[in-house]
C-alpha positions as a printed NumPy array, in Angstrom:
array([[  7.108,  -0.324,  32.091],
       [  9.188,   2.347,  34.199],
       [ 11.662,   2.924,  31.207],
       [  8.425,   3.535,  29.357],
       [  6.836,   6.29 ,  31.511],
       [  9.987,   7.961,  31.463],
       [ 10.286,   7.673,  27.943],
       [  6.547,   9.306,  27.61 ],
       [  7.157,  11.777,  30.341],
       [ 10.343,  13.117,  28.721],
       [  8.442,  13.285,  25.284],
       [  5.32 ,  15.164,  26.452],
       [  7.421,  17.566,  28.388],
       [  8.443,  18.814,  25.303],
       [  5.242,  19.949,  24.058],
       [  4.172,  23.243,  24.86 ],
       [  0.723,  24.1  ,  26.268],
       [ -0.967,  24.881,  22.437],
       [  0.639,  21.638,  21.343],
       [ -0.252,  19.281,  24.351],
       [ -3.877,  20.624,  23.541],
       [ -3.103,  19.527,  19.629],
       [ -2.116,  16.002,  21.015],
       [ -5.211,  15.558,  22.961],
       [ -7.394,  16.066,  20.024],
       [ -5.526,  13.932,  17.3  ],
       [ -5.135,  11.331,  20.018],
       [ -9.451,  11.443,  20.4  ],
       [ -9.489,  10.86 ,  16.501],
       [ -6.419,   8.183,  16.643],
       [ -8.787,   5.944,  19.789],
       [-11.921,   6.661,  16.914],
       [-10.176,   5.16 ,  13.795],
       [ -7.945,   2.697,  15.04 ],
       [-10.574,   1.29 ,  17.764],
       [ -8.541,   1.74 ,  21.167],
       [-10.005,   2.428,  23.899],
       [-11.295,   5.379,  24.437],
       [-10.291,   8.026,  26.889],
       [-12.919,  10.806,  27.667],
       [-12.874,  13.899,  26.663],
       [-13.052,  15.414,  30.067],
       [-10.347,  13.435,  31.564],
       [ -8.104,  14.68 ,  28.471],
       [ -9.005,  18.306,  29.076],
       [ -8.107,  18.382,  32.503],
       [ -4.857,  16.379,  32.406],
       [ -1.049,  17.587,  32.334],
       [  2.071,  16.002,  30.583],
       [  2.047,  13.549,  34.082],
       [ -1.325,  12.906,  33.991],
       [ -1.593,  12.261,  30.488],
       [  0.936,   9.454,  30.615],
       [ -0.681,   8.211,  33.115],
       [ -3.933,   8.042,  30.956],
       [ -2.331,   6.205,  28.055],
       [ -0.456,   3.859,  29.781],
       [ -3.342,   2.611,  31.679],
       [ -5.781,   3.214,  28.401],
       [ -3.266,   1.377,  25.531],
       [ -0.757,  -0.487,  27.757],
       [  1.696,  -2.094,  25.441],
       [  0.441,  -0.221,  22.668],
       [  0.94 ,   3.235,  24.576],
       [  4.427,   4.054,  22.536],
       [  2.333,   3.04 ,  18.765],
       [ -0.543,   5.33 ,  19.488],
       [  2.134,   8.228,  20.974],
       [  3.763,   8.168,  17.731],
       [  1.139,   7.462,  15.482],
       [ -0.223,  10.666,  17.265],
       [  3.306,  12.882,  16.944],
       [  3.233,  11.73 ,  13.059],
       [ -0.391,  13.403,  12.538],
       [  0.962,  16.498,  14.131],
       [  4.002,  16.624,  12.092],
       [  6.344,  16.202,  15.238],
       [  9.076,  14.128,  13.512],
       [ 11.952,  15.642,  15.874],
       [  9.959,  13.979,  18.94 ],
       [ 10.212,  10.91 ,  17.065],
       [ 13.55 ,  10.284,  17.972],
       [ 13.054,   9.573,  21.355],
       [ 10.536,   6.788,  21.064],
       [ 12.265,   3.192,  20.449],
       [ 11.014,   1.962,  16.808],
       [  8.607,  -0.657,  17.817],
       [  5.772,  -1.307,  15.33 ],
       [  2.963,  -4.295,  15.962],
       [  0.165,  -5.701,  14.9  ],
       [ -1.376,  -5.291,  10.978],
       [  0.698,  -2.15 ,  10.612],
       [  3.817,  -3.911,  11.315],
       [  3.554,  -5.716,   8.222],
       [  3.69 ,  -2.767,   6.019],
       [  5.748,  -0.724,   7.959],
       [  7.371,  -2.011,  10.375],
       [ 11.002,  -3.008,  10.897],
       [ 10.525,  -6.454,  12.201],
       [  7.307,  -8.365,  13.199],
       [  7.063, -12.396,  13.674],
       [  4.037, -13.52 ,  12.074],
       [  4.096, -12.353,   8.589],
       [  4.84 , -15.937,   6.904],
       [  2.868, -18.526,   7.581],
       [  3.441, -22.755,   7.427],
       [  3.938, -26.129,   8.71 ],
       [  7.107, -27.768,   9.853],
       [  8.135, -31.254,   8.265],
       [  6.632, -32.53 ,  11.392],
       [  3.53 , -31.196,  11.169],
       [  2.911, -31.94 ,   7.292],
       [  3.316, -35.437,   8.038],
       [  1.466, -35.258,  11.048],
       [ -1.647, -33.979,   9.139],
       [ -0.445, -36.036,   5.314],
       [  0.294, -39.581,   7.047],
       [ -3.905, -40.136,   8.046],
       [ -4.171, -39.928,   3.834],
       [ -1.713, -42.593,   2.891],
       [ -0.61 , -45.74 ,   4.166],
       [  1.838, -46.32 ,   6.272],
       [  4.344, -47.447,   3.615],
       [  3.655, -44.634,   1.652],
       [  4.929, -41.974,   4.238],
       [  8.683, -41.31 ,   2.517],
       [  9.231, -37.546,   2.907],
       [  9.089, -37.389,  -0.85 ],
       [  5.739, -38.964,  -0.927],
       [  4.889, -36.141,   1.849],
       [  5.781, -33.299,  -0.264],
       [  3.991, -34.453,  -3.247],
       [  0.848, -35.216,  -1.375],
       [  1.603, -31.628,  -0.044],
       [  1.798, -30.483,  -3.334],
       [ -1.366, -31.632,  -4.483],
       [ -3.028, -29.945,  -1.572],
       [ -1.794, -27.087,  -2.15 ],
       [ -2.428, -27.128,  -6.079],
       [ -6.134, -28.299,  -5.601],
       [ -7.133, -25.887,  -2.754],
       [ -8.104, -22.092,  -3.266],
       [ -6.197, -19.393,  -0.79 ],
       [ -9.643, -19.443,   1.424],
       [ -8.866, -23.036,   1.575],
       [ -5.182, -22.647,   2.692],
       [ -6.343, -19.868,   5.174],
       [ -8.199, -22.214,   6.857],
       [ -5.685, -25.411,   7.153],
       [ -3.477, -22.666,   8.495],
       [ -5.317, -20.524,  10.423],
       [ -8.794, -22.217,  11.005],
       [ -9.773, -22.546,  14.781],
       [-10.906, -26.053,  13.872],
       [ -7.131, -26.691,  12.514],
       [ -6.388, -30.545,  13.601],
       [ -3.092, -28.954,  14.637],
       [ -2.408, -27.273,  18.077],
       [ -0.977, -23.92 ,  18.147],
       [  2.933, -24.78 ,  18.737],
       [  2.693, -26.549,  15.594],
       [  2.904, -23.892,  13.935],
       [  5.846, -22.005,  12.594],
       [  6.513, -18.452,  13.345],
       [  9.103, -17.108,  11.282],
       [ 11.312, -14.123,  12.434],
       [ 10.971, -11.638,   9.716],
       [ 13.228,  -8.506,   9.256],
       [ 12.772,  -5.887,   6.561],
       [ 16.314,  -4.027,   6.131],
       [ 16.212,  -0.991,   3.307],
       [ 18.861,  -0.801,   0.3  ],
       [ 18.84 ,   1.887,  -3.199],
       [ 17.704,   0.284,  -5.992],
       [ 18.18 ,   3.226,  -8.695],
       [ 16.663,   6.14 ,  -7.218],
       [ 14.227,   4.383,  -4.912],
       [ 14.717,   2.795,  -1.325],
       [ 13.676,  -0.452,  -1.692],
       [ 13.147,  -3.025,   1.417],
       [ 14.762,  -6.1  ,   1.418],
       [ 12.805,  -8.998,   3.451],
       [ 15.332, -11.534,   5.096],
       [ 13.455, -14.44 ,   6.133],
       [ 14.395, -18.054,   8.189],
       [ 12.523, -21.302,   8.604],
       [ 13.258, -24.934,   9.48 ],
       [ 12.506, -27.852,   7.318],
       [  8.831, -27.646,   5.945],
       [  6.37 , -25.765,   3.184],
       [  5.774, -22.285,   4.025],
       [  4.303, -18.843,   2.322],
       [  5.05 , -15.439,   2.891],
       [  2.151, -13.036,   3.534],
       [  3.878, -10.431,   2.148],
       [  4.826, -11.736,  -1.12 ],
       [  2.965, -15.016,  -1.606],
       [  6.418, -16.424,  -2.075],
       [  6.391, -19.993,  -1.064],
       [  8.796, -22.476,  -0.11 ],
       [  9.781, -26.161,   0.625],
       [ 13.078, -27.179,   2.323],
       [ 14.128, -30.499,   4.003],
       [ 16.186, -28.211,   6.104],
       [ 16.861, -24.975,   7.597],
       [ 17.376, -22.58 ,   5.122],
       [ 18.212, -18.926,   4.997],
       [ 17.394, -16.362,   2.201],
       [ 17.002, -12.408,   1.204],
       [ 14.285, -11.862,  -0.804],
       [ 13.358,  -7.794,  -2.826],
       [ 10.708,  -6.437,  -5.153],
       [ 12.385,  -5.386,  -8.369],
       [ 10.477,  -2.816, -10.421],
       [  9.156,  -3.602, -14.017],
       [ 10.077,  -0.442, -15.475],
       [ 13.138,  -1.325, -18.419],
       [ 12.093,  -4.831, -18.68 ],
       [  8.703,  -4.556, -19.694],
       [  9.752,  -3.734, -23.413],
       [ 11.862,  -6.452, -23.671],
       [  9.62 ,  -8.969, -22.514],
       [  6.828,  -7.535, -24.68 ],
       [  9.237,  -7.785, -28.048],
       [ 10.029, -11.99 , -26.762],
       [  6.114, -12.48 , -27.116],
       [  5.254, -12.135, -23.338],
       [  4.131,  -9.989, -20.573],
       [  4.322, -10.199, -16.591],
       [  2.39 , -12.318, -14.595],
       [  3.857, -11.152, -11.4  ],
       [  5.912,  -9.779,  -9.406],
       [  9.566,  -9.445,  -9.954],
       [ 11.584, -11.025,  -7.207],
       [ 15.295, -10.757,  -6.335],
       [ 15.968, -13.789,  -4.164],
       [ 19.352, -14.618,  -3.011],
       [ 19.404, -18.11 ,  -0.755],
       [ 22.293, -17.311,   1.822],
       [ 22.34 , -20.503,   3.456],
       [ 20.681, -24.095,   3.051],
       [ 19.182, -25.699,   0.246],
       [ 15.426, -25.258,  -0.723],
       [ 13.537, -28.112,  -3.047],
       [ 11.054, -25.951,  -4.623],
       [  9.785, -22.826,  -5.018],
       [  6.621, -21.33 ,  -6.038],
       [  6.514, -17.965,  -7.461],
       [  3.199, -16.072,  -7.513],
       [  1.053, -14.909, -10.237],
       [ -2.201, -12.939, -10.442],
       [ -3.626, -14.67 , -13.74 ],
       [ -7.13 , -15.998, -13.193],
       [ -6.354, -19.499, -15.047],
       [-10.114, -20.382, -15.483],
       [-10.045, -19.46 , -18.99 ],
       [ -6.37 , -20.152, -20.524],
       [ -6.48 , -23.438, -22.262],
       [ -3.204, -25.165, -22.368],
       [ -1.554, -23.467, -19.388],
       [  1.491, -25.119, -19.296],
       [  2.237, -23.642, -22.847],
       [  1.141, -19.707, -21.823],
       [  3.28 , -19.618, -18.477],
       [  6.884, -19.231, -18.833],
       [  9.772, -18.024, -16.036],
       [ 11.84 , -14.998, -16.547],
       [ 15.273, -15.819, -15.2  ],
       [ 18.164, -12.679, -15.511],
       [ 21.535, -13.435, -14.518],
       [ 24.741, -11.602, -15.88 ],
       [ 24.457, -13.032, -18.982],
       [ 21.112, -12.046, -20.387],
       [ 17.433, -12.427, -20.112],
       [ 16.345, -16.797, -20.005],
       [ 12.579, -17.697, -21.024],
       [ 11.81 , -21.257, -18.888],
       [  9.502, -23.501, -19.005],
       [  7.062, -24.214, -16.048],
       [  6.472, -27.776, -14.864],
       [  3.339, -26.853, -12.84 ],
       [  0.759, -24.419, -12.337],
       [ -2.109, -23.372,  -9.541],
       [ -4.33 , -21.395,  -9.576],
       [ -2.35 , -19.135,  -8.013],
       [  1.069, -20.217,  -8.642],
       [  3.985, -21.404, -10.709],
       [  6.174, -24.002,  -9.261],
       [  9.838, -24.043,  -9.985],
       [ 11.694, -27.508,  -8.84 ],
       [ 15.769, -27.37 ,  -7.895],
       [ 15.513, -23.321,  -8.386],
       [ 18.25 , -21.259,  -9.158],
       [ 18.008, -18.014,  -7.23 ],
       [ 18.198, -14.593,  -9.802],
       [ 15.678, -12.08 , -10.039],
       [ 12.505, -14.072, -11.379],
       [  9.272, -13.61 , -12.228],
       [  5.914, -15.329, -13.545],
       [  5.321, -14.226, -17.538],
       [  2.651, -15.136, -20.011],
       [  2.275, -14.95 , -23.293],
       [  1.036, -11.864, -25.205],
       [ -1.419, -11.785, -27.6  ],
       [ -4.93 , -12.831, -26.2  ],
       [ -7.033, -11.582, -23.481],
       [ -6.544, -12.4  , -19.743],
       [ -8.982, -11.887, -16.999],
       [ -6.397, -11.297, -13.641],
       [ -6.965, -10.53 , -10.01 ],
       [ -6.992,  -6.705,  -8.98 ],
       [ -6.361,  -4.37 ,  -6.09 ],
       [ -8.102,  -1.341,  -5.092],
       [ -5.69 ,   1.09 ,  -3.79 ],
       [ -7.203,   4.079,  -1.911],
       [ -5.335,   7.316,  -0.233],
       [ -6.327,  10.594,   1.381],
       [ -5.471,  13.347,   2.099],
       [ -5.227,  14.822,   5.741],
       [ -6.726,  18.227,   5.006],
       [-10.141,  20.066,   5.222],
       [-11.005,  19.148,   1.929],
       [-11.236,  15.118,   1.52 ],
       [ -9.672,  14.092,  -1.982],
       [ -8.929,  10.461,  -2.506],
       [ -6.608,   8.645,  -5.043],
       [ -8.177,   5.477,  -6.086],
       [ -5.662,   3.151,  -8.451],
       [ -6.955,  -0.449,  -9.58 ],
       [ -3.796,  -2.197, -10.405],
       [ -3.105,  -5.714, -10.929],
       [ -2.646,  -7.938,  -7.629],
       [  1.271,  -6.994,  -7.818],
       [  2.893,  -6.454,  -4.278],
       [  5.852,  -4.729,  -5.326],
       [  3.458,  -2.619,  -7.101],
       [  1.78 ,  -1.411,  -4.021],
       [  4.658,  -0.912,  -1.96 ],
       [  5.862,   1.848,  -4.669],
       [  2.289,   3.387,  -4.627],
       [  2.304,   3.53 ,  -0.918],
       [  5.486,   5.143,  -0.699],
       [  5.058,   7.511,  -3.433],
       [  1.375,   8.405,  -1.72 ],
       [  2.716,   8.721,   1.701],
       [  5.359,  11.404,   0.611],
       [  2.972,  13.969,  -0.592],
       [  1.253,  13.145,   2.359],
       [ -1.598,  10.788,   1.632],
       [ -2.495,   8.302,   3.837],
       [ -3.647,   4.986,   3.277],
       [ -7.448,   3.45 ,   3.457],
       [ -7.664,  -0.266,   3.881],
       [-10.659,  -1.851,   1.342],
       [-11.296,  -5.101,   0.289],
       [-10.646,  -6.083,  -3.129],
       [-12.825,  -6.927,  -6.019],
       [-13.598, -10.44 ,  -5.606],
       [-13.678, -11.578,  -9.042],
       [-11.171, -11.086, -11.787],
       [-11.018,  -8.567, -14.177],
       [ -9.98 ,  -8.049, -17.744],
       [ -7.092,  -6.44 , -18.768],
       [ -7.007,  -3.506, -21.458],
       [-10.892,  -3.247, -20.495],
       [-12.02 ,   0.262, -19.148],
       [-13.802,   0.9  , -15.81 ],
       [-15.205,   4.203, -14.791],
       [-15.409,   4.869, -11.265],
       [-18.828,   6.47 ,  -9.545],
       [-20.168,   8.064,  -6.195],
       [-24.023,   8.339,  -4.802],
       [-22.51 ,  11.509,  -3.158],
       [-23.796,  14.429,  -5.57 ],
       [-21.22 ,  16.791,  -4.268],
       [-18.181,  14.299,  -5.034],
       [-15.993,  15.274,  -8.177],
       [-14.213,  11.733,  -9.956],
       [-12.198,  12.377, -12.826],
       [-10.889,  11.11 , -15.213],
       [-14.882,  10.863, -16.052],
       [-13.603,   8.611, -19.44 ],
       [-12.515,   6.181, -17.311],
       [ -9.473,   3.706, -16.873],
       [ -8.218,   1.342, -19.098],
       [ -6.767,  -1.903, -16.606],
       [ -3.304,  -2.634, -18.106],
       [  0.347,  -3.046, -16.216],
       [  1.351,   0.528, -16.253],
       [  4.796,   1.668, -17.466],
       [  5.731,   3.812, -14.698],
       [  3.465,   5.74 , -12.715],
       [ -0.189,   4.164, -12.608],
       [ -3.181,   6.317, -13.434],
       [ -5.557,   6.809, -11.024],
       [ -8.937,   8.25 , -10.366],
       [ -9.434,  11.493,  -8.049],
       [-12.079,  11.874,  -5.845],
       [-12.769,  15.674,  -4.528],
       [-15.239,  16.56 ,  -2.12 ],
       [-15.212,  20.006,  -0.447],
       [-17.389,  19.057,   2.344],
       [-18.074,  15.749,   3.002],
       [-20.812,  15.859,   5.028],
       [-22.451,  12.479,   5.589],
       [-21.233,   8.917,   4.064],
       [-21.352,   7.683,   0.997],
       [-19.667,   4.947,  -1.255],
       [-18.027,   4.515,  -4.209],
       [-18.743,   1.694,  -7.366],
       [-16.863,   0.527, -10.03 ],
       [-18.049,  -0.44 , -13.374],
       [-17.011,  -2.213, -16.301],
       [-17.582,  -0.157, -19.988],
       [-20.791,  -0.509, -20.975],
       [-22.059,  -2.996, -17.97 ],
       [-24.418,  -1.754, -15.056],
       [-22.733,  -4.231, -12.623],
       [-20.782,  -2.827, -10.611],
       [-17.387,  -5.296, -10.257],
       [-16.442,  -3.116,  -6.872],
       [-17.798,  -1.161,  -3.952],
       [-16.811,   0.621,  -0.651],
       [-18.202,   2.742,   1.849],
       [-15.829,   5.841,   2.557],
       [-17.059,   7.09 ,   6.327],
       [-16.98 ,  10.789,   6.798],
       [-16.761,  10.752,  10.684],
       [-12.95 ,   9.665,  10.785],
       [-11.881,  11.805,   8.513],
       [-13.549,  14.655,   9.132],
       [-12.676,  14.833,  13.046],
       [ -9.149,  14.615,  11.606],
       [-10.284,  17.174,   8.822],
       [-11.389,  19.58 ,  11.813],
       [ -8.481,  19.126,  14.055],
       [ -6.304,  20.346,  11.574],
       [ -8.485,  22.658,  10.218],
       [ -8.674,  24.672,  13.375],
       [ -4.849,  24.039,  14.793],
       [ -3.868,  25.225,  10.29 ],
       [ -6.943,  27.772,   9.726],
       [ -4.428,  31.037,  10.48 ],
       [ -1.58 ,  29.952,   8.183],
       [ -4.493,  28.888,   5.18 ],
       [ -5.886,  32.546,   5.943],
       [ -2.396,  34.12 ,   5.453],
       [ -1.648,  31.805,   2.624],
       [ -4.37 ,  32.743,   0.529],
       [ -4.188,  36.418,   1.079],
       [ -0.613,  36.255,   0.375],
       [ -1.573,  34.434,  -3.072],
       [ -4.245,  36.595,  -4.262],
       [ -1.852,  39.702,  -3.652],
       [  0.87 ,  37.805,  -5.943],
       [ -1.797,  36.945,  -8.697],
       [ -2.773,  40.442,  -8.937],
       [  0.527,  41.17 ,  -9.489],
       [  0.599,  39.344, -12.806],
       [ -0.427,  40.845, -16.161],
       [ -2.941,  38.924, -17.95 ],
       [ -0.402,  37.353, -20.253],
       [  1.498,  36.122, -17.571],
       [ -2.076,  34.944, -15.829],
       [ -2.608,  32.968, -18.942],
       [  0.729,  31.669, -19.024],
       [  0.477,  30.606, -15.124],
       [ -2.479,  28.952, -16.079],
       [ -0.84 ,  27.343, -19.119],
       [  1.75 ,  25.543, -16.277],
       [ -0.911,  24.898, -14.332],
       [ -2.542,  22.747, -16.743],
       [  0.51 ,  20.763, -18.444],
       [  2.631,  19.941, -15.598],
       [  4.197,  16.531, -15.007],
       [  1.381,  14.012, -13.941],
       [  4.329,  12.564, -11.972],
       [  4.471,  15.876,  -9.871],
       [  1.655,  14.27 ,  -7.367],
       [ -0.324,  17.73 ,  -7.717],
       [ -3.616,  16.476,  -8.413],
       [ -5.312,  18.111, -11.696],
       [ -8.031,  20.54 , -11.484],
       [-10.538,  20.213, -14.257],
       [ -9.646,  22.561, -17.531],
       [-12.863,  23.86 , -17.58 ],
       [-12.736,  25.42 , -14.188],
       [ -9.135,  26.725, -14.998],
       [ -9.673,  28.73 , -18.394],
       [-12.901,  30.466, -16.786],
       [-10.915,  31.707, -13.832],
       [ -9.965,  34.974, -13.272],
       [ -7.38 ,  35.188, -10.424],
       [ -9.439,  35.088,  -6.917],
       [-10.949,  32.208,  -8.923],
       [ -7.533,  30.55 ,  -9.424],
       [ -6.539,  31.402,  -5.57 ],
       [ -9.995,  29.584,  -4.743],
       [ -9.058,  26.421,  -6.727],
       [ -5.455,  26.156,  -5.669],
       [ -6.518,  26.112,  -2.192],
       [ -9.073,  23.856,  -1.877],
       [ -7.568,  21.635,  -3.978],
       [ -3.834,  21.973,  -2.811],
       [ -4.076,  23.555,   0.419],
       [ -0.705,  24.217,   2.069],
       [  0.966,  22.841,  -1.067],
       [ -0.336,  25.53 ,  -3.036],
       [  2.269,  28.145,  -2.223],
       [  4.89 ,  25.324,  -2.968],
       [  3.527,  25.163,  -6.425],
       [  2.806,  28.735,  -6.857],
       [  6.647,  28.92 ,  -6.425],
       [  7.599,  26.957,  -8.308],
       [  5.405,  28.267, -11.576],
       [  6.439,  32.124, -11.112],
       [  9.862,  30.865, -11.895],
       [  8.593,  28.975, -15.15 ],
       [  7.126,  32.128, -16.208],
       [  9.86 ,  34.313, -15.501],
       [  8.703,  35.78 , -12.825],
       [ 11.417,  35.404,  -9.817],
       [ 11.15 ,  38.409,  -8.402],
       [  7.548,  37.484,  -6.866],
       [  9.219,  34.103,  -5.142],
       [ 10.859,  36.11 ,  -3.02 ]])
């Protein structure tokens, strides 16, 4: 723990006095959210760079280095980055982090039969009579189910029986995105990665790469074969060993497809050409494919009749005065996630953790998203229509200038009063965060917007109208949120200054840039 006091010491000394007070109050909000302990306020006021390492090393202990950096992050201190060692833990890890080793989950071969051979005889207990006793488990017991042979205090197993996995997430360029690849290990057994819901069984140690694959130039192809994706698309390379099945995931609900054996098929893409298989088996969560060839794969289905499948709610904010959220409900697609997450977090939204909708929902139906907060804005106010999007998802928008209390959102089928999903969104997190920034930002906002409504008088009123024009029919796939038409055409330009703002905040300048130069006018950039 020496190494790490220097380590803090070195970093804090590098904070001046106005940002050392800027750390104290984001690291009050970061014990709030996250749940750490929490230090008091008069023992931060009081402290120095010494005494403050002092406090978090004897506050957060291990943790210590994850909250200082979750801390420099919120205060935009990337260049003090650098001198904290990349360590990551707990439930973040698993989305972020560079290694973590609990993230798949499973039972050795000695464990399966330990917990198998009690249901058949003893002559019974070949390792191939194992595995398809372990297969019917599987098939025949929901994911709450498998959570609990796994996980369940009451497991008949004790804790060393189970198998922790080391798990490393390496990043390659797949086109122009960064994709992670997850390179996973495990000894002989039947195992499932948390990640994914990839599973596996092997009667020996095996070795293997897995990455997402996006959908985007294979989706048309599919469609014109008769079928559509099921899940995700997975690149999965076996480096060493030999594994005896494989199941891929899917996010069908199967209650309702007659016949499934006929509607699932396997997309298999190799160097020569797209190959439509057959399935053998199928769960309700699950497709299983027996002596697999590795290739990018994925679960399809065929086209043509409607599907109920199992969602996620996706929810980001923003880290300004003004709370706006972007709320997506996507199919339960992994791969899909990761690319919202990433695209979020680069215009600098941050994510909120919800559940899920519990039940399925149908596809190509359209749900309209509501609030019991008056002041809250949601558009689009026609709704979303749940499909697999072809590139970027639509999304809902949530604005609220001044959210002063709590409130929740619903979602709702068309034409159905109940609601299929609801959450609570809690002001007090977000708006100590709101504040803290608000106060350390509030001269540069000041400056900003003078500076803008200086440059919009500039304009003539053609060129007003044109900006506006911009304004309104810029790419979707910008990540500028839309402000409602209505409000737009009305405005004259202190009006516009006042809309950019609150809805764009820092970013408006960025954008106000980048528009003078659409309309010709350059010389105002400057």
């Amino acid at each position: 723990m020496a190494a790490v006091k220097e380590i803090l010491l070195e970093t804090l000394m590098d904070l001046n006095h106005l940002d050392l007070g800027s750390f104290k109050i984001f690291l009050n909000f970061e014990s709030f959210q996250n749940k750490f302990p929490q230090i008091s306020w008069s023992d931060l006021k009081k402290s120095n760079c010494k005494n403050m390492v002092d406090l978090l090393m004897g506050s957060y202990g291990q943790q210590c280095l994850e909250v200082t950096r979750q801390v420099l992050m919120d205060m935009n201190r990337t260049d003090l980055l650098e001198k904290l060692p990349e360590k990551s833990c707990g439930a973040e890890a698993k989305r972020h982090g560079n290694e973590t080793n609990i993230v798949c989950f499973g039972l050795t071969s000695e464990a399966l039969r330990g917990f198998l051979s009690e249901k058949l005889p003893a002559d019974q207990r070949s390792s191939a009579a194992l595995q398809k006793e372990w297969n019917w488990t599987f098939r025949e017991t929901d994911q709450a189910g498998r959570d609990q042979i796994f996980k369940c205090s009451s497991c008949p197993f004790p804790s060393e029986e189970f198998q922790s996995l080391l798990f490393q997430k390496e990043t390659s360029q797949q086109g122009h995105q960064e994709t992670p690849d997850f390179n996973l290990q495990s000894e002989a057994g039947l195992f499932e990665c948390s990640v994914s819901g990839l599973r596996w069984f092997c009667s020996e140690r095996v070795v293997f790469r897995y990455r997402f694959c996006s959908w985007d130039g294979h989706m048309e192809r599919m469609e014109s074969r008769g079928y559509r994706p099921a899940g995700p698309l997975l690149d999965i390379s076996l480096i060493t060993g030999r594994m005896t099945e494989v199941f891929l995931p899917h996010w069908i609900c199967v209650d309702d497809v007659r016949k499934p054996l006929e509607q699932f098929a396997v997309l298999h893409m190799d160097d020569c050409g797209d190959a439509v298989e057959k399935v053998s088996e199928v769960s309700p969560s699950h497709v299983k494919l027996a002596e697999p060839v590795f290739s990018p794969r994925a679960v399809l289905m065929r086209a043509g009749f409607p599907v109920k499948v199992y969602c996620n709610m996706l929810l980001y904010r923003t880290n300004t005065a003004f709370l706006t959220l972007h709320v997506y409900l996507i199919p339960r697609d992994p791969a899909l996630q990761q690319a919202m997450d990433r695209k979020e977090s680069s215009y600098g939204y941050k994510v909120i953790q919800k559940p899920d909708p519990e039940k399925s929902l149908k596809m190509n139906d359209y749900f309209f998203l509501t609030s019991d907060l008056e002041a809250a804005e949601v558009s689009p106010k026609t709704g979303i229509k749940l499909r697999y999007p072809r590139g970027k998802p639509n999304f809902f928008e949530v604005y609220v200038e001044n959210a002063n209390r709590n409130f929740s959102l619903t979602l709702r089928p068309d034409r159905e009063d109940q609601p299929v999903w609801e959450c609570s969104v809690r002001k007090g997190p977000m708006s100590i965060k709101a504040v803290a920034k608000h106060k350390i930002g509030f001269f540069r906002y000041a400056t900003d917007k003078e500076m803008l409504l200086n440059l919009m008088n500039d304009l003539k009123q053609e060129e007003l109208k044109g900006f506006k024009w911009f304004l309104k029919n810029r790419d979707v796939s910008s990540g500028f949120p839309q402000i409602p038409v209505t409000l737009l055409d009305e405005a004259d330009a202190s009006d516009l200054v006042d809309l950019m703002m609150k809805t764009y905040s820092h970013r408006a300048v960025e954008l106000t840039k980048d528009i003078f130069k659409q309309i010709n006018r350059n010389d105002l950039v400057e």
